[in-house]
PDB file of C-alpha atoms in Angstrom:
ATOM      1  CA  GLY A   1       0.000   0.000   0.000  1.00 52.00           C
ATOM      2  CA  SER A   2       0.891   3.617  -0.318  1.00 57.00           C
ATOM      3  CA  GLU A   3       1.187   3.943   3.462  1.00 58.00           C
ATOM      4  CA  VAL A   4       4.138   1.550   3.813  1.00 58.00           C
ATOM      5  CA  PRO A   5       6.873   4.222   3.413  1.00 62.00           C
ATOM      6  CA  PHE A   6       5.282   6.271   6.187  1.00 63.00           C
ATOM      7  CA  LEU A   7       5.258   3.526   8.825  1.00 64.00           C
ATOM      8  CA  GLY A   8       8.630   4.636  10.228  1.00 64.00           C
ATOM      9  CA  LEU A   9       7.342   8.160  10.772  1.00 68.00           C
ATOM     10  CA  ALA A  10       4.068   6.801  12.104  1.00 71.00           C
ATOM     11  CA  SER A  11       5.966   4.691  14.618  1.00 70.00           C
ATOM     12  CA  GLY A  12       7.469   7.857  16.127  1.00 72.00           C
ATOM     13  CA  ILE A  13       4.067   9.526  16.250  1.00 74.00           C
ATOM     14  CA  LEU A  14       2.543   6.431  17.871  1.00 76.00           C
ATOM     15  CA  LEU A  15       5.377   6.436  20.406  1.00 73.00           C
ATOM     16  CA  GLU A  16       4.546   9.989  21.491  1.00 74.00           C
ATOM     17  CA  ARG A  17       0.775   9.394  21.330  1.00 77.00           C
ATOM     18  CA  SER A  18       0.562   6.166  23.291  1.00 78.00           C
ATOM     19  CA  TYR A  19       3.733   5.074  25.056  1.00 81.00           C
ATOM     20  CA  PHE A  20       6.025   8.002  25.838  1.00 85.00           C
ATOM     21  CA  ARG A  21       3.830  11.028  26.389  1.00 87.00           C
ATOM     22  CA  ILE A  22       5.060  14.273  27.889  1.00 89.00           C
ATOM     23  CA  PRO A  23       4.421  14.207  31.642  1.00 92.00           C
ATOM     24  CA  PRO A  24       2.000  16.750  33.127  1.00 91.00           C
ATOM     25  CA  SER A  25       3.589  20.110  33.936  1.00 90.00           C
ATOM     26  CA  SER A  26       2.502  19.708  37.570  1.00 92.00           C
ATOM     27  CA  CYS A  27       4.822  16.714  37.874  1.00 94.00           C
ATOM     28  CA  GLU A  28       8.306  17.766  39.055  1.00 94.00           C
ATOM     29  CA  VAL A  29      11.368  15.986  40.414  1.00 94.00           C
ATOM     30  CA  ARG A  30      12.256  16.488  44.070  1.00 94.00           C
ATOM     31  CA  TYR A  31      15.653  17.982  43.195  1.00 95.00           C
ATOM     32  CA  PRO A  32      15.085  19.902  39.947  1.00 95.00           C
ATOM     33  CA  ASP A  33      18.769  20.576  39.255  1.00 95.00           C
ATOM     34  CA  GLU A  34      20.039  17.014  39.839  1.00 95.00           C
ATOM     35  CA  CYS A  35      20.039  13.813  37.792  1.00 95.00           C
ATOM     36  CA  THR A  36      17.006  11.542  38.091  1.00 95.00           C
ATOM     37  CA  ALA A  37      18.540   8.055  37.802  1.00 94.00           C
ATOM     38  CA  GLY A  38      21.975   6.601  37.261  1.00 94.00           C
ATOM     39  CA  TYR A  39      25.192   6.914  39.180  1.00 93.00           C
ATOM     40  CA  LEU A  40      25.076  10.747  39.282  1.00 94.00           C
ATOM     41  CA  SER A  41      21.605  10.868  40.845  1.00 94.00           C
ATOM     42  CA  PRO A  42      21.256  11.601  44.561  1.00 94.00           C
ATOM     43  CA  PRO A  43      21.836   8.527  46.792  1.00 92.00           C
ATOM     44  CA  GLN A  44      18.271   8.786  48.115  1.00 92.00           C
ATOM     45  CA  GLY A  45      16.925   9.019  44.553  1.00 91.00           C
ATOM     46  CA  ASN A  46      15.174  11.850  42.775  1.00 94.00           C
ATOM     47  CA  PRO A  47      11.512  10.856  42.416  1.00 94.00           C
ATOM     48  CA  SER A  48       8.876  13.059  40.850  1.00 95.00           C
ATOM     49  CA  PHE A  49       5.683  14.280  42.527  1.00 94.00           C
ATOM     50  CA  ASP A  50       2.690  16.423  41.605  1.00 91.00           C
ATOM     51  CA  GLU A  51       1.509  19.426  43.627  1.00 90.00           C
ATOM     52  CA  ASP A  52      -0.486  17.100  45.940  1.00 89.00           C
ATOM     53  CA  GLY A  53       2.626  15.071  46.799  1.00 90.00           C
ATOM     54  CA  ILE A  54       1.523  12.053  44.748  1.00 90.00           C
ATOM     55  CA  GLU A  55       4.248  10.253  42.843  1.00 90.00           C
ATOM     56  CA  CYS A  56       3.987  10.763  39.113  1.00 90.00           C
ATOM     57  CA  PRO A  57       3.886  10.358  36.152  1.00 85.00           C
ATOM     58  CA  ALA A  58       1.567   7.470  35.364  1.00 82.00           C
ATOM     59  CA  LYS A  59       2.108   4.583  32.971  1.00 85.00           C
ATOM     60  CA  TYR A  60       2.791   5.546  29.335  1.00 85.00           C
ATOM     61  CA  PHE A  61       4.323   8.895  30.294  1.00 90.00           C
ATOM     62  CA  ALA A  62       7.992   9.712  29.947  1.00 92.00           C
ATOM     63  CA  PRO A  63       9.825  10.024  33.262  1.00 95.00           C
ATOM     64  CA  VAL A  64      10.270  13.602  34.431  1.00 95.00           C
ATOM     65  CA  LEU A  65      13.607  15.193  33.597  1.00 95.00           C
ATOM     66  CA  PRO A  66      15.522  17.652  35.766  1.00 96.00           C
ATOM     67  CA  SER A  67      14.637  21.244  34.922  1.00 95.00           C
ATOM     68  CA  SER A  68      18.312  22.292  34.803  1.00 96.00           C
ATOM     69  CA  LEU A  69      21.785  20.771  35.033  1.00 95.00           C
ATOM     70  CA  ASN A  70      25.300  22.023  35.631  1.00 94.00           C
ATOM     71  CA  ILE A  71      27.684  19.106  35.219  1.00 93.00           C
ATOM     72  CA  THR A  72      31.234  19.879  34.120  1.00 90.00           C
ATOM     73  CA  LYS A  73      34.654  18.264  34.416  1.00 84.00           C
ATOM     74  CA  VAL A  74      35.358  20.574  37.358  1.00 82.00           C
ATOM     75  CA  ASN A  75      32.351  19.678  39.529  1.00 80.00           C
ATOM     76  CA  THR A  76      31.949  15.917  38.996  1.00 81.00           C
ATOM     77  CA  GLN A  77      33.825  12.682  38.445  1.00 81.00           C
ATOM     78  CA  TRP A  78      34.133  12.774  34.661  1.00 82.00           C
ATOM     79  CA  ASN A  79      33.731   9.849  32.298  1.00 85.00           C
ATOM     80  CA  ASP A  80      35.630  10.061  28.992  1.00 87.00           C
ATOM     81  CA  ALA A  81      32.916   7.951  27.296  1.00 89.00           C
ATOM     82  CA  TRP A  82      30.534  10.916  27.533  1.00 92.00           C
ATOM     83  CA  LEU A  83      30.046  12.692  24.215  1.00 91.00           C
ATOM     84  CA  LYS A  84      30.138  16.319  25.376  1.00 92.00           C
ATOM     85  CA  ASP A  85      32.657  18.399  27.272  1.00 89.00           C
ATOM     86  CA  GLU A  86      30.011  19.682  29.685  1.00 92.00           C
ATOM     87  CA  TYR A  87      26.322  19.256  30.425  1.00 95.00           C
ATOM     88  CA  VAL A  88      25.088  22.692  31.384  1.00 95.00           C
ATOM     89  CA  PHE A  89      21.417  23.449  30.750  1.00 96.00           C
ATOM     90  CA  GLU A  90      19.523  26.348  32.286  1.00 96.00           C
ATOM     91  CA  SER A  91      16.338  24.799  30.968  1.00 95.00           C
ATOM     92  CA  LEU A  92      16.594  21.109  30.060  1.00 95.00           C
ATOM     93  CA  ASP A  93      14.228  19.904  27.329  1.00 94.00           C
ATOM     94  CA  PRO A  94      13.662  16.322  26.138  1.00 94.00           C
ATOM     95  CA  ILE A  95      15.310  17.290  22.831  1.00 94.00           C
ATOM     96  CA  ASP A  96      18.559  17.870  24.773  1.00 96.00           C
ATOM     97  CA  VAL A  97      18.641  14.263  26.001  1.00 96.00           C
ATOM     98  CA  SER A  98      20.387  11.834  23.646  1.00 96.00           C
ATOM     99  CA  CYS A  99      20.196   8.320  25.025  1.00 95.00           C
ATOM    100  CA  ALA A 100      23.030   7.309  22.688  1.00 95.00           C
ATOM    101  CA  ASP A 101      25.274   9.301  25.052  1.00 96.00           C
ATOM    102  CA  LYS A 102      26.308   7.266  28.118  1.00 95.00           C
ATOM    103  CA  PHE A 103      25.984  10.402  30.228  1.00 95.00           C
ATOM    104  CA  TRP A 104      22.218  10.347  29.765  1.00 97.00           C
ATOM    105  CA  ALA A 105      21.761   6.573  29.407  1.00 96.00           C
ATOM    106  CA  GLU A 106      23.839   5.491  32.406  1.00 95.00           C
ATOM    107  CA  ALA A 107      24.818   8.453  34.581  1.00 95.00           C
ATOM    108  CA  CYS A 108      22.013  11.010  34.734  1.00 95.00           C
ATOM    109  CA  THR A 109      18.663   9.991  33.220  1.00 96.00           C
ATOM    110  CA  GLU A 110      18.884   6.215  33.075  1.00 96.00           C
ATOM    111  CA  ASN A 111      15.162   5.829  33.859  1.00 95.00           C
ATOM    112  CA  TYR A 112      14.231   8.148  30.985  1.00 95.00           C
ATOM    113  CA  CYS A 113      16.455   6.338  28.481  1.00 96.00           C
ATOM    114  CA  ASP A 114      15.311   2.885  29.610  1.00 95.00           C
ATOM    115  CA  GLU A 115      11.660   3.901  29.306  1.00 94.00           C
ATOM    116  CA  GLU A 116      12.278   5.510  25.911  1.00 93.00           C
ATOM    117  CA  HIS A 117      13.876   2.284  24.664  1.00 93.00           C
ATOM    118  CA  GLU A 118      11.027   0.099  25.953  1.00 91.00           C
ATOM    119  CA  SER A 119       8.413   2.452  24.507  1.00 90.00           C
ATOM    120  CA  THR A 120      10.160   2.510  21.128  1.00 88.00           C
ATOM    121  CA  GLU A 121      10.089  -1.288  21.072  1.00 89.00           C
ATOM    122  CA  LYS A 122       6.358  -1.334  21.908  1.00 87.00           C
ATOM    123  CA  ALA A 123       5.578   1.190  19.175  1.00 86.00           C
ATOM    124  CA  GLY A 124       7.624  -0.822  16.659  1.00 85.00           C
ATOM    125  CA  VAL A 125       5.732  -4.000  17.476  1.00 86.00           C
ATOM    126  CA  MET A 126       2.410  -2.187  17.153  1.00 87.00           C
ATOM    127  CA  MET A 127       3.413  -0.725  13.790  1.00 86.00           C
ATOM    128  CA  SER A 128       4.055  -4.234  12.461  1.00 87.00           C
ATOM    129  CA  ILE A 129       0.369  -5.094  12.895  1.00 89.00           C
ATOM    130  CA  PRO A 130      -0.846  -3.480   9.628  1.00 87.00           C
ATOM    131  CA  LEU A 131       1.862  -5.188   7.594  1.00 87.00           C
ATOM    132  CA  VAL A 132       1.270  -8.635   9.104  1.00 91.00           C
ATOM    133  CA  ILE A 133      -2.521  -8.356   8.747  1.00 92.00           C
ATOM    134  CA  GLY A 134      -2.146  -7.096   5.169  1.00 89.00           C
ATOM    135  CA  ILE A 135       0.171  -9.977   4.266  1.00 90.00           C
ATOM    136  CA  LEU A 136      -2.066 -12.592   5.871  1.00 93.00           C
ATOM    137  CA  LEU A 137      -5.311 -11.291   4.342  1.00 90.00           C
ATOM    138  CA  SER A 138      -4.194 -10.340   0.820  1.00 88.00           C
ATOM    139  CA  ALA A 139      -4.477 -13.806  -0.706  1.00 90.00           C
ATOM    140  CA  PRO A 140      -7.770 -14.830   0.975  1.00 90.00           C
ATOM    141  CA  LEU A 141      -9.381 -11.458   0.185  1.00 84.00           C
ATOM    142  CA  GLY A 142      -8.113 -11.684  -3.392  1.00 84.00           C
ATOM    143  CA  TYR A 143      -9.671 -15.121  -3.768  1.00 88.00           C
ATOM    144  CA  ILE A 144     -12.989 -13.936  -2.305  1.00 84.00           C
ATOM    145  CA  VAL A 145     -13.087 -10.875  -4.545  1.00 81.00           C
ATOM    146  CA  ASP A 146     -12.207 -12.975  -7.607  1.00 83.00           C
ATOM    147  CA  SER A 147     -14.949 -15.478  -6.858  1.00 85.00           C
ATOM    148  CA  MET A 148     -17.657 -12.966  -5.804  1.00 82.00           C
ATOM    149  CA  GLY A 149     -16.891  -9.994  -7.991  1.00 78.00           C
ATOM    150  CA  TYR A 150     -17.812  -6.486  -6.833  1.00 76.00           C
ATOM    151  CA  MET A 151     -14.150  -5.395  -6.919  1.00 78.00           C
ATOM    152  CA  SER A 152     -14.987  -1.716  -7.476  1.00 79.00           C
ATOM    153  CA  ARG A 153     -17.372  -1.649  -4.500  1.00 78.00           C
ATOM    154  CA  LEU A 154     -14.964  -3.485  -2.233  1.00 77.00           C
ATOM    155  CA  ALA A 155     -12.120  -1.216  -3.343  1.00 80.00           C
ATOM    156  CA  MET A 156     -14.021   1.713  -1.795  1.00 84.00           C
ATOM    157  CA  LEU A 157     -13.826  -0.070   1.556  1.00 85.00           C
ATOM    158  CA  SER A 158     -10.061   0.434   1.773  1.00 86.00           C
ATOM    159  CA  PRO A 159     -10.053   4.267   1.914  1.00 87.00           C
ATOM    160  CA  ALA A 160     -13.038   4.209   4.273  1.00 89.00           C
ATOM    161  CA  LEU A 161     -11.133   1.943   6.656  1.00 87.00           C
ATOM    162  CA  MET A 162      -8.101   4.214   6.381  1.00 87.00           C
ATOM    163  CA  VAL A 163     -10.187   7.268   7.326  1.00 88.00           C
ATOM    164  CA  ILE A 164     -11.675   5.423  10.317  1.00 88.00           C
ATOM    165  CA  THR A 165      -8.206   4.240  11.344  1.00 86.00           C
ATOM    166  CA  HIS A 166      -6.643   7.698  11.204  1.00 84.00           C
ATOM    167  CA  LEU A 167      -9.549   9.339  13.042  1.00 87.00           C
ATOM    168  CA  GLN A 168      -9.267   6.768  15.830  1.00 86.00           C
ATOM    169  CA  LEU A 169      -5.514   7.233  16.076  1.00 82.00           C
ATOM    170  CA  ALA A 170      -5.826  11.015  16.086  1.00 81.00           C
ATOM    171  CA  TYR A 171      -8.742  11.508  18.462  1.00 84.00           C
ATOM    172  CA  SER A 172      -8.957   8.442  20.678  1.00 81.00           C
ATOM    173  CA  ARG A 173      -6.829   7.452  23.659  1.00 77.00           C
ATOM    174  CA  LEU A 174      -7.937   3.828  23.341  1.00 79.00           C
ATOM    175  CA  SER A 175      -5.442   1.127  22.430  1.00 83.00           C
ATOM    176  CA  SER A 176      -3.958   1.599  18.994  1.00 85.00           C
ATOM    177  CA  ALA A 177      -4.254  -2.129  18.211  1.00 87.00           C
ATOM    178  CA  ILE A 178      -7.807  -1.971  16.791  1.00 88.00           C
ATOM    179  CA  PRO A 179      -7.184   0.900  14.359  1.00 87.00           C
ATOM    180  CA  LEU A 180      -3.924  -0.711  13.262  1.00 88.00           C
ATOM    181  CA  ILE A 181      -5.753  -4.000  12.566  1.00 90.00           C
ATOM    182  CA  LEU A 182      -8.262  -2.034  10.475  1.00 89.00           C
ATOM    183  CA  GLN A 183      -5.349  -0.435   8.653  1.00 87.00           C
ATOM    184  CA  GLY A 184      -3.977  -3.912   7.912  1.00 89.00           C
ATOM    185  CA  VAL A 185      -7.341  -4.932   6.449  1.00 88.00           C
ATOM    186  CA  ALA A 186      -7.288  -1.766   4.317  1.00 86.00           C
ATOM    187  CA  PHE A 187      -3.758  -2.673   3.127  1.00 82.00           C
ATOM    188  CA  ALA A 188      -5.029  -6.109   2.054  1.00 82.00           C
ATOM    189  CA  PHE A 189      -7.451  -4.625  -0.466  1.00 77.00           C
TER     190      PHE A 189
END
């Protein structure tokens, strides 16, 4: 189908929609200028809480990042495997965190990088659903269409299923499995 080249992009969108959402702004780490997990985090940990003192965020949200960092060769035990010369951020954004860098993945935001990896795997598995369903149903649907006829009418079903699929993915917080199965059926036509 024409959607196949876009599945890589869609996987990233699905990741942010369903498995690695931005945590609520009311959710903050206890020590906002210190690492959250890894060997540079405080010995007692650096959990995140909302304004009511309840631990957050919930499942399918990215772990909360520190709001700022000031880690240089002068003020910490340095690791030469780190990719940058210093990690100084007045306002740390998720875009600043590269889990390919051992500083983030092992020393400072290990929980964030681990969760990002797990969420990426989940999104990848989910994005394989349309392809697998399309592969499995193409031959049986082709046989049915060849024996019954009505190809032009059944061909209209594919774009209708695609519209339903994309509306569900865009506006629903329900599991993405059902719309992705429908997308697989649409691919099979």
